[in-house]
Coordinates of N, CA and C and ligand atoms in Angstrom, one line a residue:
M140 N 291.7 288.5 245.3 CA 290.9 289.2 244.4 C 289.7 289.3 244.5
I141 N 288.9 290.5 244.8 CA 287.4 290.7 244.9 C 286.8 291.1 243.7
A142 N 285.6 289.8 243.1 CA 284.9 289.9 242.0 C 283.6 290.2 242.0
I143 N 283.6 290.9 241.5 CA 281.8 291.1 241.3 C 281.2 291.2 240.3
S144 N 280.3 290.4 240.0 CA 279.8 290.2 238.4 C 278.0 290.3 238.4
N145 N 277.6 290.8 237.4 CA 276.0 290.9 237.1 C 275.5 291.4 238.2
L146 N 276.0 292.0 239.7 CA 275.6 292.6 240.4 C 273.9 293.6 240.4
N147 N 273.2 293.1 240.9 CA 272.1 294.3 241.0 C 271.3 294.1 242.3
F148 N 271.3 295.4 242.9 CA 270.5 295.4 244.2 C 269.5 297.0 244.4
R149 N 268.5 296.4 244.8 CA 267.8 297.3 245.6 C 267.3 297.2 246.5
Y150 N 267.2 298.6 247.5 CA 266.4 298.7 248.7 C 264.7 298.4 248.5
P151 N 264.5 297.8 249.4 CA 262.6 297.0 249.1 C 261.9 298.5 249.3
S152 N 262.5 299.7 249.6 CA 261.6 301.1 249.7 C 262.0 302.0 249.2
S153 N 263.2 301.9 248.1 CA 263.5 303.2 247.6 C 263.6 302.8 245.9
A154 N 263.9 303.8 245.2 CA 263.6 303.3 243.8 C 265.3 303.0 243.2
F155 N 265.8 303.4 244.4 CA 267.3 302.9 243.6 C 267.8 301.6 243.2
D156 N 268.9 301.7 242.1 CA 269.1 300.3 241.8 C 270.1 300.1 241.1
L157 N 271.0 299.5 241.7 CA 272.6 299.9 241.7 C 272.4 298.5 241.0
R158 N 273.4 298.8 239.6 CA 274.3 297.7 239.0 C 275.2 297.6 238.5
V159 N 275.7 296.5 238.7 CA 277.7 296.4 238.6 C 278.0 295.2 237.8
D160 N 277.9 295.3 236.5 CA 278.1 294.4 235.9 C 279.6 293.5 236.0
D161 N 280.7 294.3 236.4 CA 281.8 293.4 236.7 C 282.7 294.9 237.1
L162 N 283.2 294.1 238.2 CA 284.1 295.0 239.1 C 285.3 294.0 239.7
Q163 N 286.4 294.0 239.5 CA 287.5 293.5 240.2 C 288.5 294.1 240.8
I164 N 288.7 293.7 242.2 CA 289.7 294.7 243.0 C 291.0 293.6 243.3
T165 N 291.9 294.2 243.2 CA 293.6 293.6 243.2 C 293.7 293.3 244.6
P166 N 294.2 291.9 244.9 CA 294.3 292.0 246.4 C 295.8 292.6 246.7
G167 N 295.8 292.9 248.2 CA 296.7 293.7 248.5 C 297.3 295.6 247.8
S168 N 295.8 295.7 247.3 CA 295.9 296.9 246.8 C 295.1 297.8 247.6
A169 N 295.4 299.2 247.2 CA 294.3 300.1 248.3 C 293.9 300.8 246.8
T170 N 292.6 300.7 246.9 CA 291.5 300.8 245.9 C 290.6 302.6 246.5
A171 N 290.4 303.6 246.0 CA 289.3 304.6 246.3 C 288.6 304.2 245.7
V172 N 287.3 304.3 246.2 CA 285.9 304.7 245.7 C 285.3 306.0 245.9
V173 N 285.2 306.6 244.2 CA 284.5 308.1 244.6 C 283.1 308.0 244.0
G174 N 282.6 309.5 243.3 CA 281.2 309.1 243.1 C 280.5 309.9 244.1
P175 N 279.0 310.6 242.6 CA 278.0 311.4 243.6 C 277.5 310.9 244.7
S176 N 277.1 311.3 245.9 CA 276.3 311.2 246.9 C 275.1 310.8 246.2
G177 N 274.7 309.5 247.0 CA 273.5 308.5 247.0 C 274.6 307.9 245.5
S178 N 275.2 307.6 245.2 CA 275.3 307.0 243.8 C 275.5 305.2 244.3
G179 N 276.0 305.3 245.7 CA 275.8 303.4 246.0 C 277.1 303.1 246.7
K180 N 277.7 304.0 247.0 CA 279.3 303.6 247.7 C 279.3 302.8 248.5
T181 N 278.3 303.4 249.8 CA 278.2 302.6 251.1 C 277.9 301.5 250.9
T182 N 276.4 301.2 249.6 CA 276.1 300.2 249.5 C 276.7 299.0 249.0
L183 N 277.2 299.4 248.1 CA 278.5 298.4 247.8 C 279.0 297.9 248.7
L184 N 279.9 298.5 249.7 CA 280.7 298.3 250.8 C 280.0 297.2 251.7
N185 N 278.7 297.4 251.6 CA 277.9 296.5 252.6 C 277.6 295.2 252.2
L186 N 277.4 295.4 250.6 CA 277.5 294.3 250.2 C 278.5 293.4 249.9
I187 N 280.1 293.9 249.6 CA 280.9 293.4 249.5 C 281.3 292.6 251.2
A188 N 280.5 293.2 252.2 CA 280.5 292.6 253.6 C 280.0 291.8 253.7
G189 N 278.8 291.3 252.9 CA 277.6 290.5 253.4 C 276.7 291.2 254.1
I190 N 276.8 292.2 254.5 CA 275.7 292.9 255.3 C 274.6 293.0 254.4
L191 N 274.4 293.0 253.2 CA 273.3 293.6 252.8 C 273.7 292.0 251.5
R192 N 272.2 291.8 251.2 CA 272.2 290.4 250.1 C 271.6 291.4 248.7
P193 N 272.5 291.0 247.7 CA 272.1 291.2 246.3 C 270.7 290.8 245.6
N194 N 270.3 291.2 245.1 CA 268.9 290.7 244.2 C 269.3 289.8 243.1
S195 N 270.4 290.0 243.0 CA 271.3 289.1 241.5 C 272.7 289.1 241.5
G196 N 273.3 288.4 241.0 CA 275.0 288.6 240.7 C 275.6 287.9 241.8
Q197 N 277.0 287.9 241.8 CA 278.1 287.2 242.9 C 279.2 288.3 243.0
I198 N 279.7 288.0 244.4 CA 280.7 288.7 244.7 C 281.3 287.4 245.6
T199 N 282.7 287.3 244.9 CA 283.6 286.6 245.4 C 285.0 287.1 246.1
I200 N 285.1 286.8 247.0 CA 286.7 287.0 247.7 C 287.5 286.1 248.2
E201 N 288.6 286.2 247.2 CA 289.7 285.3 247.3 C 288.5 284.2 246.5
D202 N 288.9 282.9 247.2 CA 288.4 281.7 246.9 C 286.8 281.2 247.7
T203 N 285.8 282.5 247.8 CA 284.8 282.4 248.9 C 283.8 283.1 247.9
K204 N 282.7 282.3 247.5 CA 281.7 282.9 246.5 C 280.7 283.5 248.5
V205 N 280.6 284.6 248.5 CA 280.2 285.3 249.6 C 278.6 285.3 249.5
T206 N 278.2 285.8 248.4 CA 277.0 285.8 247.8 C 276.5 284.5 248.3
A207 N 276.7 283.8 248.0 CA 276.3 282.1 248.1 C 276.2 281.6 249.5
L208 N 277.0 282.5 250.6 CA 276.8 281.7 251.7 C 275.9 281.8 252.6
P209 N 275.2 280.7 253.4 CA 274.4 281.5 254.3 C 275.0 282.1 255.5
D210 N 273.1 283.0 255.9 CA 274.1 284.1 256.9 C 274.8 284.0 257.7
A211 N 274.7 282.8 258.5 CA 275.5 282.5 259.8 C 277.2 282.3 259.3
A212 N 277.6 281.6 258.3 CA 278.5 281.7 257.6 C 279.3 282.6 257.2
K213 N 278.2 283.5 256.7 CA 278.8 285.1 255.7 C 279.0 285.9 257.1
R214 N 278.5 285.6 258.5 CA 279.0 286.5 259.3 C 280.3 286.3 260.0
K215 N 280.6 285.0 260.0 CA 281.8 283.9 260.5 C 282.9 284.4 259.5
F216 N 282.7 284.4 258.4 CA 283.4 284.8 257.2 C 284.1 286.3 257.4
R217 N 282.8 287.4 257.4 CA 283.2 288.8 257.7 C 283.7 289.4 259.1
L218 N 283.7 288.6 260.1 CA 284.3 288.3 261.3 C 286.1 288.3 261.3
K219 N 286.5 287.1 260.3 CA 287.5 286.6 260.1 C 288.4 287.3 259.6
N220 N 287.5 287.8 258.4 CA 288.7 288.5 256.9 C 288.3 290.0 256.9
I221 N 287.4 290.5 257.7 CA 287.0 291.8 257.3 C 287.0 292.9 258.3
G222 N 287.6 294.0 258.0 CA 287.7 295.0 259.0 C 286.4 295.9 258.5
M223 N 285.9 296.7 259.0 CA 284.6 297.9 258.5 C 284.9 299.2 259.3
V224 N 284.9 300.1 258.7 CA 285.1 301.7 259.1 C 283.9 302.1 258.6
F225 N 282.6 302.0 259.2 CA 281.6 302.4 259.0 C 281.6 304.3 258.7
Q226 N 280.5 304.6 257.9 CA 280.3 306.0 257.8 C 279.9 306.7 258.9
D227 N 278.9 306.0 260.1 CA 279.0 306.6 261.1 C 279.3 305.9 262.0
F228 N 280.5 305.5 262.1 CA 281.3 304.6 263.0 C 280.7 303.4 263.9
E229 N 279.6 303.7 264.3 CA 279.1 302.4 264.7 C 279.6 301.7 266.3
L230 N 280.0 302.9 267.0 CA 280.5 302.9 268.3 C 279.4 302.2 269.5
I231 N 279.9 301.9 270.5 CA 279.0 301.4 271.6 C 279.3 302.2 272.8
E232 N 278.0 303.0 272.8 CA 278.2 304.3 273.6 C 278.3 303.9 275.1
Y233 N 278.4 302.7 275.4 CA 278.4 302.3 276.9 C 279.2 301.8 277.3
L234 N 280.6 301.6 276.5 CA 281.7 301.2 276.3 C 282.7 302.3 276.3
N235 N 283.6 302.1 276.8 CA 285.3 303.4 276.9 C 286.1 302.9 275.4
V236 N 286.8 303.9 275.1 CA 287.2 304.1 273.9 C 288.3 302.7 273.6
L237 N 288.4 301.9 275.0 CA 289.6 300.6 274.8 C 288.7 299.7 274.4
D238 N 287.3 299.4 275.0 CA 286.6 298.7 275.0 C 286.1 298.2 273.4
N239 N 285.7 299.4 273.0 CA 284.8 299.9 271.6 C 286.4 299.3 270.9
I240 N 287.5 299.5 270.6 CA 288.7 299.5 270.0 C 288.4 297.5 270.2
L241 N 288.4 296.9 271.4 CA 288.5 295.4 271.7 C 287.1 294.7 270.7
L242 N 286.6 295.8 270.8 CA 284.7 294.9 270.5 C 284.9 293.7 269.7
P243 N 286.0 293.6 268.8 CA 286.0 292.3 267.9 C 285.8 291.0 269.0
C244 N 286.7 291.5 269.9 CA 286.9 290.0 270.8 C 285.4 289.9 271.4
R245 N 284.6 290.8 271.8 CA 283.5 290.7 272.4 C 282.6 289.7 271.1
I246 N 282.4 290.1 270.1 CA 281.6 289.8 269.2 C 281.8 288.1 268.6
N247 N 283.2 288.0 268.7 CA 283.6 287.1 267.8 C 284.0 286.1 269.0
T248 N 283.5 284.7 269.1 CA 283.7 284.1 270.2 C 284.8 283.3 270.1
S249 N 285.6 283.2 268.7 CA 286.6 282.5 268.7 C 288.1 283.4 268.6
L250 N 287.7 284.8 269.0 CA 289.1 285.4 269.2 C 288.4 286.2 270.8
P251 N 289.6 285.0 271.3 CA 289.8 285.8 272.6 C 290.6 286.9 273.1
L252 N 290.3 287.6 273.9 CA 290.8 288.9 274.3 C 292.5 288.5 275.2
T253 N 293.4 288.4 274.7 CA 294.7 288.2 274.9 C 295.5 289.6 274.9
V254 N 296.7 289.3 275.8 CA 297.5 290.3 276.4 C 298.1 291.1 275.0
D255 N 298.3 290.3 273.9 CA 299.0 290.5 272.5 C 297.5 291.8 272.0
L256 N 296.7 291.1 272.2 CA 295.2 291.8 271.5 C 295.5 293.5 272.1
R257 N 295.2 293.1 273.5 CA 295.5 294.3 274.0 C 296.3 295.7 273.8
Q258 N 297.2 294.7 273.6 CA 298.8 295.5 273.4 C 298.6 296.1 271.9
R259 N 298.0 295.5 271.1 CA 297.8 296.3 269.9 C 297.0 297.2 269.7
A260 N 296.1 297.0 270.7 CA 294.9 298.4 270.4 C 295.5 299.4 270.9
E261 N 296.4 299.2 272.2 CA 296.6 300.5 272.6 C 297.9 301.4 271.6
E262 N 298.6 300.5 271.0 CA 300.0 300.9 269.6 C 298.4 301.6 268.5
L263 N 297.6 301.1 268.5 CA 296.9 301.8 267.3 C 296.5 303.2 267.9
A264 N 295.8 302.6 268.9 CA 295.5 303.8 269.8 C 296.5 305.1 269.7
A265 N 297.8 304.9 270.0 CA 298.6 305.7 269.7 C 299.5 306.3 268.4
L266 N 299.3 305.5 267.7 CA 299.4 305.4 266.4 C 298.7 306.9 265.2
V267 N 297.1 306.7 266.1 CA 296.1 307.9 265.1 C 296.0 309.0 266.2
G268 N 296.7 308.6 267.8 CA 297.0 310.2 268.8 C 295.3 310.2 269.6
I269 N 295.0 308.9 270.1 CA 294.1 309.0 271.0 C 294.9 308.2 272.2
S270 N 295.6 307.7 272.3 CA 296.2 307.4 273.6 C 295.4 308.0 274.9
S271 N 295.3 309.5 275.2 CA 295.1 309.5 276.3 C 293.2 309.5 276.6
H272 N 292.6 308.9 275.3 CA 291.3 309.0 275.7 C 290.9 307.3 275.7
L273 N 291.9 306.6 276.3 CA 291.2 305.2 276.3 C 290.3 304.5 277.2
R274 N 290.1 305.4 278.7 CA 289.2 305.3 279.9 C 288.2 306.0 279.4
K275 N 288.2 306.7 278.5 CA 287.1 307.7 278.5 C 286.0 307.3 277.9
S276 N 284.7 307.7 277.9 CA 283.8 307.0 277.0 C 283.7 308.1 275.8
V277 N 283.3 306.8 275.0 CA 283.2 307.7 273.5 C 282.1 308.4 273.4
T278 N 280.9 308.7 274.1 CA 280.5 309.9 274.0 C 280.9 311.3 274.4
K279 N 282.2 311.3 275.0 CA 282.9 312.3 275.3 C 283.8 313.0 274.2
L280 N 283.9 312.1 273.1 CA 285.1 312.3 272.2 C 284.2 313.1 270.6
S281 N 285.0 314.3 270.6 CA 284.6 314.4 269.2 C 284.5 313.8 267.7
Q282 N 284.1 314.3 267.1 CA 283.8 313.3 265.6 C 284.9 312.7 265.1
G283 N 285.7 313.5 265.3 CA 287.1 312.9 264.7 C 288.1 312.1 265.4
E284 N 287.8 312.1 266.8 CA 288.2 311.3 267.6 C 287.2 310.0 267.7
R285 N 286.0 309.9 267.8 CA 285.3 308.8 267.3 C 285.9 307.8 266.1
Q286 N 286.0 308.6 265.3 CA 285.9 308.0 264.0 C 287.5 307.2 263.8
R287 N 288.6 308.1 264.7 CA 289.8 307.5 264.8 C 289.8 306.0 265.7
V288 N 288.8 306.0 266.7 CA 288.5 304.9 267.9 C 287.9 303.8 266.7
A289 N 287.0 304.1 265.8 CA 286.4 303.2 264.7 C 287.7 302.7 263.8
I290 N 288.6 303.4 263.1 CA 289.6 302.8 262.7 C 290.7 301.9 263.5
C291 N 290.9 302.4 264.5 CA 291.8 301.0 265.3 C 290.7 300.0 265.4
R292 N 289.5 300.1 265.7 CA 288.9 298.5 265.9 C 288.6 298.0 264.5
A293 N 288.8 298.7 263.2 CA 288.6 297.8 262.2 C 290.4 296.8 261.8
L294 N 291.7 297.8 262.3 CA 292.8 297.3 261.9 C 293.0 296.5 263.1
L295 N 292.3 296.5 264.5 CA 292.7 295.2 265.5 C 293.2 294.1 265.4
T296 N 292.3 293.3 264.2 CA 292.7 292.1 264.4 C 293.5 291.9 262.7
R297 N 294.2 293.0 262.1 CA 294.9 292.7 260.9 C 294.1 292.1 259.5
P298 N 292.8 292.3 259.4 CA 292.2 292.0 258.6 C 292.7 291.6 257.3
S299 N 292.4 290.6 256.5 CA 292.9 291.2 255.2 C 292.0 291.9 254.1
L300 N 290.9 292.0 254.2 CA 290.3 293.5 253.5 C 289.6 294.2 254.6
L301 N 290.0 295.3 254.2 CA 289.4 296.6 255.0 C 288.7 297.3 254.0
L302 N 287.6 297.7 254.5 CA 286.1 298.4 254.0 C 286.0 299.3 254.8
A303 N 286.2 301.0 254.0 CA 286.3 302.0 255.0 C 285.6 303.2 254.2
D304 N 284.8 303.6 255.0 CA 283.5 304.6 254.3 C 283.8 306.0 254.6
E305 N 285.0 306.7 254.1 CA 284.8 308.0 254.1 C 285.9 308.2 255.6
P306 N 286.9 307.4 255.8 CA 287.4 306.9 257.4 C 288.1 308.5 257.4
T307 N 288.0 309.4 256.8 CA 289.4 310.7 257.0 C 287.9 311.9 256.8
G308 N 286.9 311.6 256.8 CA 285.8 312.6 256.7 C 285.7 313.6 257.6
N309 N 286.3 313.4 258.6 CA 285.7 314.5 259.6 C 287.4 314.9 260.6
L310 N 288.3 314.5 259.8 CA 289.3 314.9 260.1 C 290.0 316.0 259.4
D311 N 290.9 317.0 260.3 CA 291.4 318.3 259.7 C 292.6 317.4 258.8
P312 N 293.3 318.7 257.6 CA 293.9 318.1 256.7 C 295.4 317.0 257.4
V313 N 296.2 317.4 258.5 CA 297.0 316.7 258.8 C 296.7 315.7 259.7
T314 N 295.6 315.8 260.4 CA 295.3 314.3 260.9 C 294.5 313.5 259.9
S315 N 294.3 313.7 258.6 CA 293.5 312.9 257.6 C 294.8 312.4 257.0
E316 N 295.7 313.0 256.9 CA 296.9 312.7 256.0 C 297.6 311.4 257.0
Q317 N 297.8 311.9 258.0 CA 298.2 310.6 259.1 C 297.3 309.5 258.9
I318 N 296.1 309.5 259.1 CA 295.5 308.2 259.0 C 295.7 307.6 257.8
L319 N 295.4 308.3 256.6 CA 295.6 307.6 255.3 C 296.6 306.9 255.0
Q320 N 297.9 307.6 255.7 CA 299.4 307.0 255.5 C 299.1 305.7 256.3
L321 N 298.6 305.9 257.4 CA 298.5 304.5 258.5 C 297.9 303.3 257.6
L322 N 296.8 303.6 256.9 CA 296.0 302.8 256.7 C 296.9 302.1 255.3
L323 N 297.7 303.2 254.3 CA 298.1 302.6 253.3 C 299.3 301.6 253.6
K324 N 300.3 301.9 254.9 CA 301.4 301.0 255.6 C 300.9 299.8 255.7
T325 N 299.7 299.5 256.5 CA 298.5 298.4 256.5 C 298.5 297.5 255.0
V326 N 298.4 298.5 253.7 CA 298.5 297.8 252.8 C 299.5 297.2 252.4
R327 N 300.9 298.0 252.6 CA 302.2 297.9 252.3 C 302.6 296.8 253.1
D328 N 302.4 297.0 254.1 CA 303.0 296.0 254.8 C 302.4 294.4 255.4
E329 N 301.1 295.0 255.4 CA 300.7 293.4 255.8 C 299.6 293.0 254.8
G330 N 299.6 293.4 253.0 CA 299.2 292.8 252.3 C 297.7 293.1 252.3
T331 N 296.8 294.2 253.1 CA 296.0 294.0 253.3 C 295.4 294.7 252.0
T332 N 293.9 294.5 251.4 CA 293.1 295.4 250.7 C 292.6 296.1 251.3
L333 N 292.5 297.3 250.6 CA 292.2 298.6 251.5 C 290.7 299.3 250.0
V334 N 289.9 299.0 250.4 CA 288.8 299.9 249.6 C 288.3 300.7 250.4
M335 N 288.6 302.0 250.3 CA 287.9 303.3 250.8 C 286.9 304.5 250.0
V336 N 286.1 304.5 250.4 CA 285.0 305.4 250.0 C 285.6 307.2 250.3
T337 N 285.8 307.9 249.6 CA 286.0 309.2 249.8 C 285.5 310.2 248.9
H338 N 285.4 311.3 249.6 CA 284.9 312.7 248.4 C 286.2 313.4 248.2
D339 N 287.1 313.3 248.8 CA 288.5 314.1 248.7 C 289.3 313.8 247.2
H340 N 289.3 314.4 246.4 CA 290.2 313.9 245.3 C 291.6 314.0 245.5
S341 N 291.7 315.1 246.5 CA 293.0 315.2 246.2 C 293.7 314.1 247.1
L342 N 292.9 313.4 247.5 CA 294.0 311.8 248.0 C 293.9 310.8 246.9
L343 N 293.6 310.7 246.0 CA 293.4 309.9 244.9 C 294.6 309.5 244.7
H344 N 295.5 310.2 244.6 CA 297.2 310.2 243.9 C 298.1 309.1 244.8
H345 N 297.6 308.8 246.1 CA 298.2 307.9 247.1 C 297.8 306.4 246.7
F346 N 296.6 306.3 246.0 CA 296.1 305.0 245.6 C 296.2 304.3 244.4
D347 N 296.1 303.3 244.4 CA 296.7 302.0 242.9 C 295.8 302.3 242.1
H348 N 294.3 302.3 242.7 CA 293.3 302.2 241.8 C 292.2 303.2 242.3
T349 N 291.4 303.9 241.1 CA 290.1 304.4 241.9 C 289.0 303.5 240.9
V350 N 288.3 303.8 241.8 CA 286.6 303.5 241.1 C 285.9 304.6 241.0
D351 N 285.0 305.1 239.9 CA 284.4 306.0 239.8 C 282.9 305.5 239.7
F352 N 281.8 305.8 240.7 CA 280.8 305.6 240.5 C 279.9 305.9 239.5
E353 N 279.9 307.2 238.9 CA 279.7 307.4 237.7 C 279.1 306.7 236.7
Q354 N 280.1 305.6 236.7 CA 279.8 304.5 235.4 C 279.0 304.3 235.8
F355 N 278.2 303.9 237.2 CA 277.2 302.7 237.6 C 276.2 303.6 237.4
L356 N 275.9 305.0 237.5 CA 274.7 305.5 237.7 C 273.6 305.2 236.4
T357 N 272.7 304.6 236.2 CA 271.8 304.5 235.0 C 271.6 305.9 234.6
A358 N 271.1 306.1 232.9 CA 270.6 307.3 232.5 C 269.5 307.8 233.3
A359 N 268.9 307.5 234.0 CA 267.8 307.9 234.7 C 268.3 308.4 235.8
A360 N 269.0 308.0 236.5 CA 269.5 308.7 237.8 C 270.5 309.7 237.1
K361 N 271.5 309.6 235.8 CA 271.9 310.8 235.6 C 271.3 312.6 235.4
A362 N 269.7 311.7 234.9 CA 268.9 312.8 234.5 C 268.2 313.5 235.6
E363 N 268.4 312.9 236.7 CA 267.4 313.8 238.0 C 268.1 314.8 238.3
Ligands
ATP275 N1 268.7 301.6 254.1 C1 267.9 302.2 253.1 N2 266.6 302.2 252.4 C2 266.5 302.6 251.4 N3 267.3 303.3 250.4 C3 268.5 303.4 250.9 C4 269.0 303.1 252.4 N4 269.9 303.2 252.1 C5 270.6 304.1 251.5 N5 269.6 304.1 250.7 C6 269.6 305.0 249.0 O1 270.4 304.2 248.5 C7 271.2 305.1 247.3 C8 272.7 304.9 247.9 O2 272.9 305.4 249.2 P1 274.4 305.3 249.3 O3 274.4 305.6 250.8 O4 275.0 303.8 249.2 O5 275.2 306.2 248.5 P2 276.8 306.8 248.6 O6 277.1 307.0 247.3 O7 277.3 306.2 249.9 O8 276.3 308.1 249.2 P3 277.2 309.4 250.2 O9 278.3 309.5 249.4 O10 276.0 310.4 250.5 O11 277.7 308.7 251.1 C9 270.5 306.5 248.0 O12 269.5 307.0 247.0 C10 270.2 306.6 249.2 O13 269.1 306.8 249.8

C-alpha cells in the first residue's frame, strides 16, 4: 500500500501549493493519474519517490515511512524498490542504448552487472522494439525510441513500484498500446504497483483505479 496523508508541498520559488489529505494506492494494482497540466502530477511522483521532500505530511510505502528517512536511506530505498520513467526520460547522452538500460547497475553499487541482467536488458529491448538500436548513441534516437529506452531501464530490476510519467506520450497509438500492455503485464505477472500519469483518457479503462488531480486543486487554482 502507498499511503499519503496530510501532504503539503510548495516549491520555494513558486506559488504552487499541493495538498493531498488522504490518498491510498493498492499494491499490485495499476493506477492512472490524470488532471490538468500544472496540477502537480509529476510533483506527486517525485514526492512518492523521495526525490522531493514535502513541507509536511507523510508518505508510507508498504512498511517504510519514506518521508521520515534520511536522504541516503531514501536513495537506497528508491534504488532497491522503485523504477521511474521520467517525463523527459533522463537518459545519459554519452552512453549507448544498452548502457542506458543497464544504468541502475552503474549507480547502485549493490547491483552487480550480471549475465542475467544483461540478458534481461536485451529481452526488454526486444519487447519494446528497439533491439536494433542497442549499440547506438541515445542521441541518434527519435523521442519515441528514447522513451522506450527509459521504460526498459525502469523495468530492468523488476521494481515493486513503477512510477511512470506519461510513458506513452511520444508514441504512435499502436506502440502506445503495446507499451501499456507491457506495463500492465508487469503488474499482473510480477505484482508490481504501477502509478502512471497520462493525458490520454482513452487508456483509462485498462487501469484498476484512476486518481484525478482536479480534486487536489485549490479554489484559487481553479479560478485562474
Ligand atoms: N522545479 C520547480 N520549481 C518551481 N515550480 C515548479 C517546479 N516544477 C514544477 N513547478 C510548478 O509546479 C506546478 C506543478 O507542476 P507539475 O509538473 O507537477 O504538474 P503536472 O500536473 O505534472 O503538469 P503536466 O501535465 O503539464 O506535466 C506547476 O505550476 C509548475 O509550474
